[in-house]
PDB file of C-alpha atoms and ligand atoms in Angstrom:
ATOM      1  CA  MET P 288      81.544  81.504 112.640  1.00 48.00           C
ATOM      2  CA  THR P 289      82.971  78.986 114.235  1.00 49.00           C
ATOM      3  CA  SER P 290      83.444  76.126 111.063  1.00 54.00           C
ATOM      4  CA  ALA P 291      83.427  72.171 111.148  1.00 60.00           C
ATOM      5  CA  ALA P 292      86.662  70.950 112.399  1.00 73.00           C
ATOM      6  CA  PRO P 293      88.250  70.131 108.812  1.00 80.00           C
ATOM      7  CA  GLN P 294      88.820  66.575 107.464  1.00 85.00           C
ATOM      8  CA  PRO P 295      92.904  66.409 106.475  1.00 86.00           C
ATOM      9  CA  LEU P 296      93.288  66.311 102.865  1.00 89.00           C
ATOM     10  CA  ALA P 297      95.220  62.786 101.631  1.00 90.00           C
ATOM     11  CA  ASN P 298      97.866  63.987  99.740  1.00 94.00           C
ATOM     12  CA  PRO P 299      96.065  66.611  97.836  1.00 96.00           C
ATOM     13  CA  LEU P 300      96.907  66.953  93.880  1.00 98.00           C
ATOM     14  CA  SER P 301      99.485  70.234  94.095  1.00 98.00           C
ATOM     15  CA  TYR P 302     101.533  72.414  90.937  1.00 98.00           C
ATOM     16  CA  LEU P 303     105.158  72.508  91.142  1.00 98.00           C
ATOM     17  CA  ASN P 304     106.740  73.714  88.733  1.00 98.00           C
ATOM     18  CA  GLY P 305     104.542  72.826  85.382  1.00 98.00           C
ATOM     19  CA  GLU P 306     104.078  70.087  87.494  1.00 98.00           C
ATOM     20  CA  TRP P 307     100.749  68.395  88.466  1.00 98.00           C
ATOM     21  CA  LYS P 308     101.702  65.820  91.626  1.00 98.00           C
ATOM     22  CA  PRO P 309     100.523  64.682  94.928  1.00 98.00           C
ATOM     23  CA  LEU P 310     101.877  66.559  97.289  1.00 98.00           C
ATOM     24  CA  GLY P 311     103.907  64.552  99.407  1.00 97.00           C
ATOM     25  CA  GLU P 312     105.831  63.668  95.644  1.00 98.00           C
ATOM     26  CA  CYS P 313     106.464  67.425  95.510  1.00 98.00           C
ATOM     27  CA  LEU P 314     110.240  67.844  96.569  1.00 97.00           C
ATOM     28  CA  VAL P 315     112.817  70.305  96.042  1.00 97.00           C
ATOM     29  CA  PRO P 316     116.759  70.126  96.523  1.00 98.00           C
ATOM     30  CA  ILE P 317     117.927  70.908 100.407  1.00 98.00           C
ATOM     31  CA  ASN P 318     120.459  73.201  98.436  1.00 98.00           C
ATOM     32  CA  THR P 319     116.790  74.937  97.002  1.00 98.00           C
ATOM     33  CA  HIS P 320     118.120  78.874  96.938  1.00 98.00           C
ATOM     34  CA  ALA P 321     114.112  79.656  98.900  1.00 98.00           C
ATOM     35  CA  LEU P 322     114.623  77.232 101.962  1.00 98.00           C
ATOM     36  CA  GLN P 323     118.626  78.616 102.775  1.00 98.00           C
ATOM     37  CA  TYR P 324     117.993  82.411 102.558  1.00 98.00           C
ATOM     38  CA  GLY P 325     113.820  82.771 102.905  1.00 98.00           C
ATOM     39  CA  THR P 326     114.025  84.253  98.971  1.00 98.00           C
ATOM     40  CA  GLY P 327     110.260  83.216  98.228  1.00 98.00           C
ATOM     41  CA  CYS P 328     106.822  85.765  98.722  1.00 98.00           C
ATOM     42  CA  PHE P 329     103.318  83.579  99.353  1.00 98.00           C
ATOM     43  CA  GLU P 330      99.621  84.090  99.188  1.00 98.00           C
ATOM     44  CA  GLY P 331      96.895  82.508 101.691  1.00 98.00           C
ATOM     45  CA  ILE P 332      93.714  82.416  99.770  1.00 98.00           C
ATOM     46  CA  ARG P 333      90.189  80.523 101.490  1.00 98.00           C
ATOM     47  CA  GLY P 334      87.611  78.339  99.728  1.00 98.00           C
ATOM     48  CA  TYR P 335      84.108  78.286 101.545  1.00 97.00           C
ATOM     49  CA  TRP P 336      81.990  74.993 100.719  1.00 95.00           C
ATOM     50  CA  SER P 337      79.007  76.424 100.391  1.00 91.00           C
ATOM     51  CA  GLY P 338      77.417  72.829  99.921  1.00 91.00           C
ATOM     52  CA  THR P 339      77.201  72.695  96.746  1.00 93.00           C
ATOM     53  CA  ARG P 340      80.144  74.234  95.380  1.00 94.00           C
ATOM     54  CA  LEU P 341      83.698  75.840  96.913  1.00 96.00           C
ATOM     55  CA  ASN P 342      84.539  79.667  96.149  1.00 97.00           C
ATOM     56  CA  LEU P 343      87.503  81.048  96.416  1.00 98.00           C
ATOM     57  CA  LEU P 344      87.674  84.216  98.161  1.00 98.00           C
ATOM     58  CA  LEU P 345      88.968  87.187  96.132  1.00 98.00           C
ATOM     59  CA  LEU P 346      91.159  85.575  94.002  1.00 98.00           C
ATOM     60  CA  ARG P 347      92.092  87.788  91.580  1.00 98.00           C
ATOM     61  CA  GLN P 348      93.238  89.950  94.597  1.00 98.00           C
ATOM     62  CA  HIS P 349      95.145  88.259  96.775  1.00 98.00           C
ATOM     63  CA  PHE P 350      96.786  87.335  93.132  1.00 98.00           C
ATOM     64  CA  ALA P 351      97.703  90.911  92.364  1.00 98.00           C
ATOM     65  CA  ARG P 352      99.355  91.154  95.479  1.00 98.00           C
ATOM     66  CA  LEU P 353     101.533  87.789  94.821  1.00 98.00           C
ATOM     67  CA  HIS P 354     102.372  89.784  91.189  1.00 98.00           C
ATOM     68  CA  ARG P 355     103.453  92.941  92.614  1.00 98.00           C
ATOM     69  CA  ASN P 356     105.342  91.813  95.772  1.00 98.00           C
ATOM     70  CA  ALA P 357     106.943  89.312  93.081  1.00 98.00           C
ATOM     71  CA  GLY P 358     108.078  91.909  90.869  1.00 98.00           C
ATOM     72  CA  MET P 359     109.391  94.556  94.324  1.00 98.00           C
ATOM     73  CA  LEU P 360     111.618  91.253  94.443  1.00 98.00           C
ATOM     74  CA  LEU P 361     112.706  90.473  91.146  1.00 98.00           C
ATOM     75  CA  MET P 362     111.203  87.338  91.306  1.00 98.00           C
ATOM     76  CA  SER P 363     109.332  86.235  87.509  1.00 98.00           C
ATOM     77  CA  CYS P 364     105.883  84.484  88.200  1.00 98.00           C
ATOM     78  CA  PRO P 365     103.367  83.487  85.864  1.00 98.00           C
ATOM     79  CA  SER P 366     100.607  85.831  85.150  1.00 98.00           C
ATOM     80  CA  VAL P 367      97.609  86.375  87.247  1.00 98.00           C
ATOM     81  CA  ASP P 368      95.705  85.151  84.764  1.00 98.00           C
ATOM     82  CA  GLU P 369      98.055  82.498  85.379  1.00 98.00           C
ATOM     83  CA  MET P 370      98.071  81.782  88.825  1.00 98.00           C
ATOM     84  CA  ILE P 371      94.188  82.185  89.336  1.00 98.00           C
ATOM     85  CA  ALA P 372      93.953  79.356  85.884  1.00 98.00           C
ATOM     86  CA  ILE P 373      96.260  77.234  88.421  1.00 98.00           C
ATOM     87  CA  ALA P 374      94.223  78.018  91.245  1.00 98.00           C
ATOM     88  CA  ARG P 375      90.947  77.308  89.774  1.00 98.00           C
ATOM     89  CA  ASP P 376      92.651  73.766  88.458  1.00 98.00           C
ATOM     90  CA  CYS P 377      94.130  72.996  92.026  1.00 98.00           C
ATOM     91  CA  VAL P 378      90.589  73.107  93.495  1.00 98.00           C
ATOM     92  CA  ALA P 379      88.640  71.037  90.573  1.00 97.00           C
ATOM     93  CA  ARG P 380      91.365  68.600  90.866  1.00 97.00           C
ATOM     94  CA  ASN P 381      91.340  68.005  94.337  1.00 97.00           C
ATOM     95  CA  ALA P 382      87.358  68.501  94.557  1.00 96.00           C
ATOM     96  CA  PRO P 383      87.177  69.281  98.544  1.00 96.00           C
ATOM     97  CA  THR P 384      83.677  69.371  99.911  1.00 95.00           C
ATOM     98  CA  GLN P 385      84.456  71.238 103.156  1.00 95.00           C
ATOM     99  CA  ASN P 386      86.674  74.617 103.578  1.00 96.00           C
ATOM    100  CA  VAL P 387      90.457  74.994 102.250  1.00 97.00           C
ATOM    101  CA  TYR P 388      93.039  77.207 102.257  1.00 97.00           C
ATOM    102  CA  LEU P 389      95.085  77.857  98.799  1.00 98.00           C
ATOM    103  CA  ARG P 390      98.946  78.379  99.702  1.00 98.00           C
ATOM    104  CA  PRO P 391     100.510  79.576  96.768  1.00 98.00           C
ATOM    105  CA  VAL P 392     104.581  80.517  96.203  1.00 99.00           C
ATOM    106  CA  VAL P 393     106.580  82.142  94.450  1.00 99.00           C
ATOM    107  CA  PHE P 394     110.164  81.609  94.990  1.00 98.00           C
ATOM    108  CA  LYS P 395     113.986  81.190  94.352  1.00 98.00           C
ATOM    109  CA  ARG P 396     114.570  78.008  92.666  1.00 98.00           C
ATOM    110  CA  GLY P 397     117.938  77.356  91.727  1.00 98.00           C
ATOM    111  CA  THR P 398     120.679  76.075  93.968  1.00 98.00           C
ATOM    112  CA  SER P 399     123.383  78.340  93.856  1.00 97.00           C
ATOM    113  CA  LEU P 400     125.154  80.005  97.194  1.00 98.00           C
ATOM    114  CA  GLY P 401     124.635  83.196  98.204  1.00 97.00           C
ATOM    115  CA  PRO P 402     121.818  85.651  99.234  1.00 97.00           C
ATOM    116  CA  VAL P 403     120.607  87.555  95.595  1.00 98.00           C
ATOM    117  CA  LEU P 404     117.655  88.237  93.897  1.00 98.00           C
ATOM    118  CA  VAL P 405     119.093  88.293  90.347  1.00 98.00           C
ATOM    119  CA  ASN P 406     120.246  85.905  88.362  1.00 98.00           C
ATOM    120  CA  VAL P 407     118.893  82.888  90.209  1.00 98.00           C
ATOM    121  CA  ALA P 408     115.479  80.437  88.975  1.00 98.00           C
ATOM    122  CA  ASP P 409     112.072  81.364  90.288  1.00 98.00           C
ATOM    123  CA  GLY P 410     109.648  78.496  91.095  1.00 98.00           C
ATOM    124  CA  TYR P 411     105.928  78.529  91.426  1.00 98.00           C
ATOM    125  CA  MET P 412     104.216  75.991  93.482  1.00 98.00           C
ATOM    126  CA  CYS P 413     100.408  75.770  94.584  1.00 98.00           C
ATOM    127  CA  TYR P 414      98.902  73.281  96.885  1.00 98.00           C
ATOM    128  CA  LEU P 415      95.464  73.509  99.187  1.00 98.00           C
ATOM    129  CA  GLN P 416      94.979  71.929 103.041  1.00 97.00           C
ATOM    130  CA  ALA P 417      91.433  71.633 104.642  1.00 95.00           C
ATOM    131  CA  LEU P 418      91.779  74.861 107.094  1.00 93.00           C
ATOM    132  CA  GLY P 419      88.665  75.432 109.701  1.00 85.00           C
ATOM    133  CA  ASP P 420      89.288  78.034 111.527  1.00 81.00           C
ATOM    134  CA  TYR P 421      93.016  80.128 112.437  1.00 77.00           C
ATOM    135  CA  LEU P 422      92.115  81.166 115.672  1.00 76.00           C
ATOM    136  CA  ASP P 423      88.804  80.732 117.932  1.00 78.00           C
ATOM    137  CA  THR P 424      86.291  83.646 115.873  1.00 75.00           C
ATOM    138  CA  SER P 425      83.141  82.423 118.845  1.00 78.00           C
ATOM    139  CA  LYS P 426      85.319  83.167 122.110  1.00 85.00           C
ATOM    140  CA  GLY P 427      87.543  86.582 122.853  1.00 96.00           C
ATOM    141  CA  LEU P 428      91.102  86.451 122.203  1.00 97.00           C
ATOM    142  CA  ASN P 429      93.595  87.050 124.616  1.00 98.00           C
ATOM    143  CA  VAL P 430      96.609  89.019 123.409  1.00 98.00           C
ATOM    144  CA  CYS P 431      99.898  90.880 124.238  1.00 98.00           C
ATOM    145  CA  VAL P 432     101.742  93.472 122.909  1.00 99.00           C
ATOM    146  CA  SER P 433     104.699  91.592 121.860  1.00 98.00           C
ATOM    147  CA  SER P 434     108.623  93.006 123.145  1.00 98.00           C
ATOM    148  CA  TRP P 435     109.699  91.866 119.272  1.00 98.00           C
ATOM    149  CA  ARG P 436     109.783  94.858 116.924  1.00 98.00           C
ATOM    150  CA  ARG P 437     107.524  94.376 113.477  1.00 98.00           C
ATOM    151  CA  LEU P 438     110.080  94.251 110.827  1.00 98.00           C
ATOM    152  CA  ALA P 439     110.921  98.090 109.579  1.00 97.00           C
ATOM    153  CA  ASP P 440     109.430  98.914 105.256  1.00 97.00           C
ATOM    154  CA  ASN P 441     113.307  99.053 104.350  1.00 97.00           C
ATOM    155  CA  ALA P 442     114.582  96.070 106.503  1.00 97.00           C
ATOM    156  CA  ILE P 443     112.384  93.079 104.691  1.00 97.00           C
ATOM    157  CA  PRO P 444     108.842  95.114 103.642  1.00 97.00           C
ATOM    158  CA  THR P 445     106.327  93.474 105.060  1.00 98.00           C
ATOM    159  CA  ARG P 446     104.079  94.108 102.555  1.00 97.00           C
ATOM    160  CA  SER P 447     105.949  91.925 100.298  1.00 98.00           C
ATOM    161  CA  LYS P 448     104.911  88.849 102.385  1.00 98.00           C
ATOM    162  CA  ALA P 449     108.178  87.288 102.007  1.00 98.00           C
ATOM    163  CA  THR P 450     108.764  83.629 103.458  1.00 98.00           C
ATOM    164  CA  GLY P 451     111.786  84.757 105.143  1.00 98.00           C
ATOM    165  CA  GLY P 452     109.748  87.813 106.881  1.00 98.00           C
ATOM    166  CA  TYR P 453     107.547  85.301 108.034  1.00 98.00           C
ATOM    167  CA  LEU P 454     110.568  84.393 111.056  1.00 98.00           C
ATOM    168  CA  ASN P 455     109.767  88.009 112.358  1.00 98.00           C
ATOM    169  CA  SER P 456     106.195  86.319 113.158  1.00 98.00           C
ATOM    170  CA  ALA P 457     106.899  83.239 114.531  1.00 98.00           C
ATOM    171  CA  LEU P 458     109.353  84.910 117.191  1.00 98.00           C
ATOM    172  CA  ALA P 459     106.378  87.323 118.063  1.00 98.00           C
ATOM    173  CA  LYS P 460     103.630  84.474 118.059  1.00 98.00           C
ATOM    174  CA  SER P 461     105.752  82.324 119.707  1.00 98.00           C
ATOM    175  CA  GLU P 462     106.646  84.351 123.180  1.00 98.00           C
ATOM    176  CA  ALA P 463     102.872  85.610 123.318  1.00 98.00           C
ATOM    177  CA  VAL P 464     102.357  81.549 123.535  1.00 98.00           C
ATOM    178  CA  LEU P 465     104.442  80.593 125.731  1.00 98.00           C
ATOM    179  CA  ASN P 466     103.405  83.296 128.082  1.00 98.00           C
ATOM    180  CA  GLY P 467      99.614  82.022 127.842  1.00 98.00           C
ATOM    181  CA  PHE P 468      98.112  84.650 125.711  1.00 98.00           C
ATOM    182  CA  ASP P 469      96.678  83.631 122.009  1.00 97.00           C
ATOM    183  CA  GLU P 470      97.984  86.515 119.758  1.00 98.00           C
ATOM    184  CA  ALA P 471     101.112  88.982 119.446  1.00 98.00           C
ATOM    185  CA  ILE P 472     100.207  92.606 118.745  1.00 99.00           C
ATOM    186  CA  PHE P 473     103.578  93.985 116.768  1.00 99.00           C
ATOM    187  CA  LEU P 474     104.331  97.742 117.126  1.00 98.00           C
ATOM    188  CA  ASN P 475     106.545  98.803 114.630  1.00 98.00           C
ATOM    189  CA  ASP P 476     109.833 100.585 114.836  1.00 97.00           C
ATOM    190  CA  ARG P 477     108.224 104.149 115.301  1.00 98.00           C
ATOM    191  CA  ASN P 478     106.553 102.372 118.476  1.00 98.00           C
ATOM    192  CA  GLN P 479     103.013 102.733 116.802  1.00 98.00           C
ATOM    193  CA  VAL P 480     100.617  99.556 116.614  1.00 98.00           C
ATOM    194  CA  CYS P 481     101.271  97.906 113.674  1.00 98.00           C
ATOM    195  CA  GLU P 482      99.169  94.234 113.609  1.00 98.00           C
ATOM    196  CA  GLY P 483      99.297  90.876 114.666  1.00 98.00           C
ATOM    197  CA  SER P 484     101.660  88.169 113.936  1.00 98.00           C
ATOM    198  CA  ALA P 485      99.576  87.210 110.439  1.00 98.00           C
ATOM    199  CA  GLU P 486      96.781  89.789 110.987  1.00 98.00           C
ATOM    200  CA  ASN P 487      95.581  93.314 110.713  1.00 98.00           C
ATOM    201  CA  ILE P 488      94.006  95.178 113.814  1.00 99.00           C
ATOM    202  CA  PHE P 489      91.114  97.105 114.160  1.00 99.00           C
ATOM    203  CA  LEU P 490      89.741  99.226 117.457  1.00 98.00           C
ATOM    204  CA  VAL P 491      86.962 100.902 117.624  1.00 98.00           C
ATOM    205  CA  ARG P 492      86.747 104.120 119.589  1.00 98.00           C
ATOM    206  CA  ASP P 493      83.923 106.557 120.111  1.00 97.00           C
ATOM    207  CA  GLY P 494      82.024 105.106 117.267  1.00 97.00           C
ATOM    208  CA  VAL P 495      84.431 105.140 114.651  1.00 98.00           C
ATOM    209  CA  LEU P 496      86.482 102.073 113.537  1.00 98.00           C
ATOM    210  CA  VAL P 497      90.421 102.740 113.072  1.00 98.00           C
ATOM    211  CA  THR P 498      93.329 100.864 111.858  1.00 99.00           C
ATOM    212  CA  PRO P 499      97.227 101.798 111.020  1.00 98.00           C
ATOM    213  CA  ASP P 500      97.531 102.839 107.958  1.00 98.00           C
ATOM    214  CA  ARG P 501      99.783 101.745 104.888  1.00 98.00           C
ATOM    215  CA  THR P 502     102.533 103.294 106.289  1.00 98.00           C
ATOM    216  CA  ALA P 503     102.687 101.899 109.051  1.00 98.00           C
ATOM    217  CA  ASP P 504     104.790  98.306 108.160  1.00 98.00           C
ATOM    218  CA  ILE P 505     101.725  96.264 108.123  1.00 98.00           C
ATOM    219  CA  LEU P 506     101.057  93.882 105.392  1.00 98.00           C
ATOM    220  CA  GLU P 507      97.549  95.428 103.378  1.00 98.00           C
ATOM    221  CA  GLY P 508      95.438  93.051 104.405  1.00 98.00           C
ATOM    222  CA  ILE P 509      93.127  91.725 101.514  1.00 98.00           C
ATOM    223  CA  THR P 510      90.742  91.152 104.961  1.00 98.00           C
ATOM    224  CA  ARG P 511      91.483  94.373 105.936  1.00 98.00           C
ATOM    225  CA  GLN P 512      90.448  96.005 102.340  1.00 98.00           C
ATOM    226  CA  ALA P 513      87.570  93.496 102.619  1.00 98.00           C
ATOM    227  CA  ILE P 514      85.979  95.078 106.070  1.00 98.00           C
ATOM    228  CA  LEU P 515      86.993  98.788 105.308  1.00 98.00           C
ATOM    229  CA  GLN P 516      84.738  98.223 102.070  1.00 98.00           C
ATOM    230  CA  LEU P 517      81.951  96.150 104.523  1.00 98.00           C
ATOM    231  CA  ALA P 518      82.740  99.404 107.347  1.00 98.00           C
ATOM    232  CA  GLN P 519      81.525 101.841 104.800  1.00 98.00           C
ATOM    233  CA  ASP P 520      78.779 100.140 103.408  1.00 98.00           C
ATOM    234  CA  LEU P 521      77.668  99.906 106.561  1.00 98.00           C
ATOM    235  CA  GLY P 522      78.234 103.726 107.572  1.00 98.00           C
ATOM    236  CA  ILE P 523      80.513 103.034 109.758  1.00 98.00           C
ATOM    237  CA  PRO P 524      83.219 106.164 109.970  1.00 98.00           C
ATOM    238  CA  VAL P 525      86.547 104.573 109.459  1.00 98.00           C
ATOM    239  CA  GLN P 526      90.087 106.445 110.267  1.00 98.00           C
ATOM    240  CA  GLU P 527      93.096 104.472 108.608  1.00 98.00           C
ATOM    241  CA  ARG P 528      95.931 106.775 111.079  1.00 98.00           C
ATOM    242  CA  ALA P 529      98.476 105.882 112.946  1.00 98.00           C
ATOM    243  CA  VAL P 530      97.900 104.500 116.374  1.00 98.00           C
ATOM    244  CA  ALA P 531      99.241 104.768 120.022  1.00 98.00           C
ATOM    245  CA  ARG P 532      99.908 102.106 122.200  1.00 98.00           C
ATOM    246  CA  THR P 533      97.727 103.022 124.657  1.00 98.00           C
ATOM    247  CA  GLU P 534      94.998 103.253 122.664  1.00 98.00           C
ATOM    248  CA  LEU P 535      94.591  99.634 122.780  1.00 98.00           C
ATOM    249  CA  TYR P 536      93.778 100.428 125.847  1.00 98.00           C
ATOM    250  CA  HIS P 537      91.688 102.638 125.739  1.00 98.00           C
ATOM    251  CA  ALA P 538      89.737 100.775 122.787  1.00 98.00           C
ATOM    252  CA  ASP P 539      85.996  99.632 122.799  1.00 98.00           C
ATOM    253  CA  GLU P 540      86.912  97.021 121.179  1.00 98.00           C
ATOM    254  CA  ILE P 541      89.708  95.308 118.775  1.00 98.00           C
ATOM    255  CA  PHE P 542      89.244  92.871 116.600  1.00 98.00           C
ATOM    256  CA  LEU P 543      91.824  90.770 114.423  1.00 98.00           C
ATOM    257  CA  THR P 544      91.149  90.186 110.849  1.00 98.00           C
ATOM    258  CA  GLY P 545      92.863  88.125 108.261  1.00 98.00           C
ATOM    259  CA  THR P 546      92.188  84.958 105.710  1.00 97.00           C
ATOM    260  CA  GLY P 547      93.072  82.207 108.253  1.00 95.00           C
ATOM    261  CA  CYS P 548      91.656  84.752 111.874  1.00 95.00           C
ATOM    262  CA  GLN P 549      88.294  86.005 109.858  1.00 96.00           C
ATOM    263  CA  VAL P 550      87.203  88.584 112.418  1.00 97.00           C
ATOM    264  CA  SER P 551      88.528  87.230 115.197  1.00 97.00           C
ATOM    265  CA  TRP P 552      87.478  90.031 118.563  1.00 97.00           C
ATOM    266  CA  VAL P 553      89.842  90.543 121.406  1.00 98.00           C
ATOM    267  CA  LYS P 554      89.141  90.402 125.196  1.00 98.00           C
ATOM    268  CA  SER P 555      91.962  91.449 126.449  1.00 98.00           C
ATOM    269  CA  ILE P 556      95.594  93.067 125.712  1.00 98.00           C
ATOM    270  CA  ASP P 557      98.292  92.648 128.084  1.00 98.00           C
ATOM    271  CA  LYS P 558      95.937  91.311 130.606  1.00 98.00           C
ATOM    272  CA  ARG P 559      93.794  94.768 130.467  1.00 98.00           C
ATOM    273  CA  GLN P 560      90.029  93.710 129.809  1.00 98.00           C
ATOM    274  CA  VAL P 561      88.989  95.193 126.212  1.00 98.00           C
ATOM    275  CA  GLY P 562      85.334  97.083 127.364  1.00 97.00           C
ATOM    276  CA  ALA P 563      82.974  94.993 128.098  1.00 96.00           C
ATOM    277  CA  GLY P 564      85.183  91.799 127.565  1.00 96.00           C
ATOM    278  CA  ALA P 565      82.506  90.561 125.318  1.00 97.00           C
ATOM    279  CA  ARG P 566      82.305  90.902 121.516  1.00 96.00           C
ATOM    280  CA  GLY P 567      81.224  94.778 121.050  1.00 97.00           C
ATOM    281  CA  PRO P 568      78.527  95.710 119.310  1.00 98.00           C
ATOM    282  CA  LEU P 569      80.503  97.358 115.633  1.00 98.00           C
ATOM    283  CA  THR P 570      82.386  94.307 115.950  1.00 98.00           C
ATOM    284  CA  ALA P 571      79.432  91.820 116.024  1.00 97.00           C
ATOM    285  CA  LYS P 572      78.330  93.662 112.504  1.00 98.00           C
ATOM    286  CA  ILE P 573      81.128  93.361 111.002  1.00 98.00           C
ATOM    287  CA  GLN P 574      82.004  89.628 111.876  1.00 97.00           C
ATOM    288  CA  THR P 575      78.680  88.837 111.177  1.00 97.00           C
ATOM    289  CA  ALA P 576      78.554  90.997 107.939  1.00 98.00           C
ATOM    290  CA  TYR P 577      81.695  89.517 106.873  1.00 98.00           C
ATOM    291  CA  GLU P 578      80.693  85.552 107.352  1.00 96.00           C
ATOM    292  CA  ASN P 579      77.414  86.883 105.052  1.00 97.00           C
ATOM    293  CA  ALA P 580      79.692  87.874 101.915  1.00 97.00           C
ATOM    294  CA  VAL P 581      82.407  84.951 102.544  1.00 97.00           C
ATOM    295  CA  TYR P 582      79.215  82.211 102.640  1.00 94.00           C
ATOM    296  CA  GLY P 583      77.844  83.992  98.884  1.00 94.00           C
ATOM    297  CA  ARG P 584      74.640  84.572 101.889  1.00 94.00           C
ATOM    298  CA  GLU P 585      74.513  88.313 100.426  1.00 95.00           C
ATOM    299  CA  PRO P 586      74.589  88.906  96.815  1.00 96.00           C
ATOM    300  CA  THR P 587      75.701  92.488  97.671  1.00 96.00           C
ATOM    301  CA  TYR P 588      79.560  90.671  97.399  1.00 98.00           C
ATOM    302  CA  ALA P 589      79.055  87.695  94.980  1.00 97.00           C
ATOM    303  CA  GLU P 590      81.766  89.369  93.421  1.00 97.00           C
ATOM    304  CA  TRP P 591      84.155  88.634  96.101  1.00 98.00           C
ATOM    305  CA  LEU P 592      83.679  84.968  95.217  1.00 98.00           C
ATOM    306  CA  THR P 593      84.720  82.386  92.732  1.00 97.00           C
ATOM    307  CA  ALA P 594      82.886  79.923  92.007  1.00 96.00           C
ATOM    308  CA  VAL P 595      84.452  76.634  91.110  1.00 95.00           C
TER     309      VAL P 595
HETATM  310  N1  LIG T 776      99.664  90.559 108.086  1.00 74.46           N
HETATM  311  C1  LIG T 776      99.860  89.911 108.089  1.00 74.46           C
HETATM  312  C2  LIG T 776     101.695  89.772 109.111  1.00 74.46           C
HETATM  313  C3  LIG T 776     100.069  88.471 108.102  1.00 74.46           C
HETATM  314  O1  LIG T 776     100.756  87.111 107.795  1.00 74.46           O
HETATM  315  C4  LIG T 776      98.174  88.558 106.911  1.00 74.46           C
HETATM  316  C5  LIG T 776      97.651  86.974 106.466  1.00 74.46           C
HETATM  317  N2  LIG T 776      97.637  87.026 105.018  1.00 74.46           N
HETATM  318  C6  LIG T 776      97.573  89.600 107.343  1.00 74.46           C
HETATM  319  C7  LIG T 776      98.514  90.805 108.060  1.00 74.46           C
HETATM  320  C8  LIG T 776      96.257  89.747 106.928  1.00 74.46           C
HETATM  321  O2  LIG T 776      96.631  89.398 105.652  1.00 74.46           O
HETATM  322  P1  LIG T 776      94.852  89.086 104.475  1.00 74.46           P
HETATM  323  O3  LIG T 776      93.305  89.668 105.063  1.00 74.46           O
HETATM  324  O4  LIG T 776      95.515  89.803 103.220  1.00 74.46           O
HETATM  325  O5  LIG T 776      95.131  87.846 104.861  1.00 74.46           O
END
């Protein structure tokens, strides 16, 4: 599933608070609330270049999640339809001919002092960049269980995809990279397996696909949901349930999913080989089905794609 190395898009036209400008001219004051306190929530959306058009993946699902999260965080944002229109416009204005990644953000644009979500003005931005592979999807990943705990739902809800919450991800990912691993796996505050720094996790145990359920302090990944649908359509049994740490060391296969990483298989966890140390058969089936769907080769999933 490795895609061509991306060519950076020079200063793409971007949307900020009602105006379109080159990215480098989209500026906010240094005392912006979101910069000071991490008060924002965001999405990451992939656009796949088919050779003739750009197909945005699961667009409505991403903006529906963003809209719900903005509401939870007491931020107002454009409607789902308006955000979809801005995203489409962003692609049309820049007319990329390669795979891209869209980044819409709802944020507190006010400049008042103090961490509070009420009585601070809201802003909205949407920009895009070129993006190839986020993690290498062909080569197996060497991952570790992080010494950092996942944020608890009653502290900073991971479900919210809040900008400030990504410090937790950054700490785990940095520790992993500094220790020579590709990615970190979080446990939550109940010591259950949670997710990667920016990916959901799936295990295969005795032919069953297992993934932590929605109450495990995970982000409810759009890709995770797509994979659950593919698995169901492929007749693969699925369990969404609490996953114990040591199940990772017993798994026949492990893979990570996300808009960025797509479907990336895990070769080792905490220096223990996963299964045969190669991409497993269920992972291969799912990775191929996902790739066919996102590149528009499988009519069953045509509704996942919005062509621009
Ligand atoms: N978990 C976290 C913490 C993430 O940041 C992401 C990436 N958005 C995911 C899971 C995967 O989510 P999605 O499939 O919606 O990209």
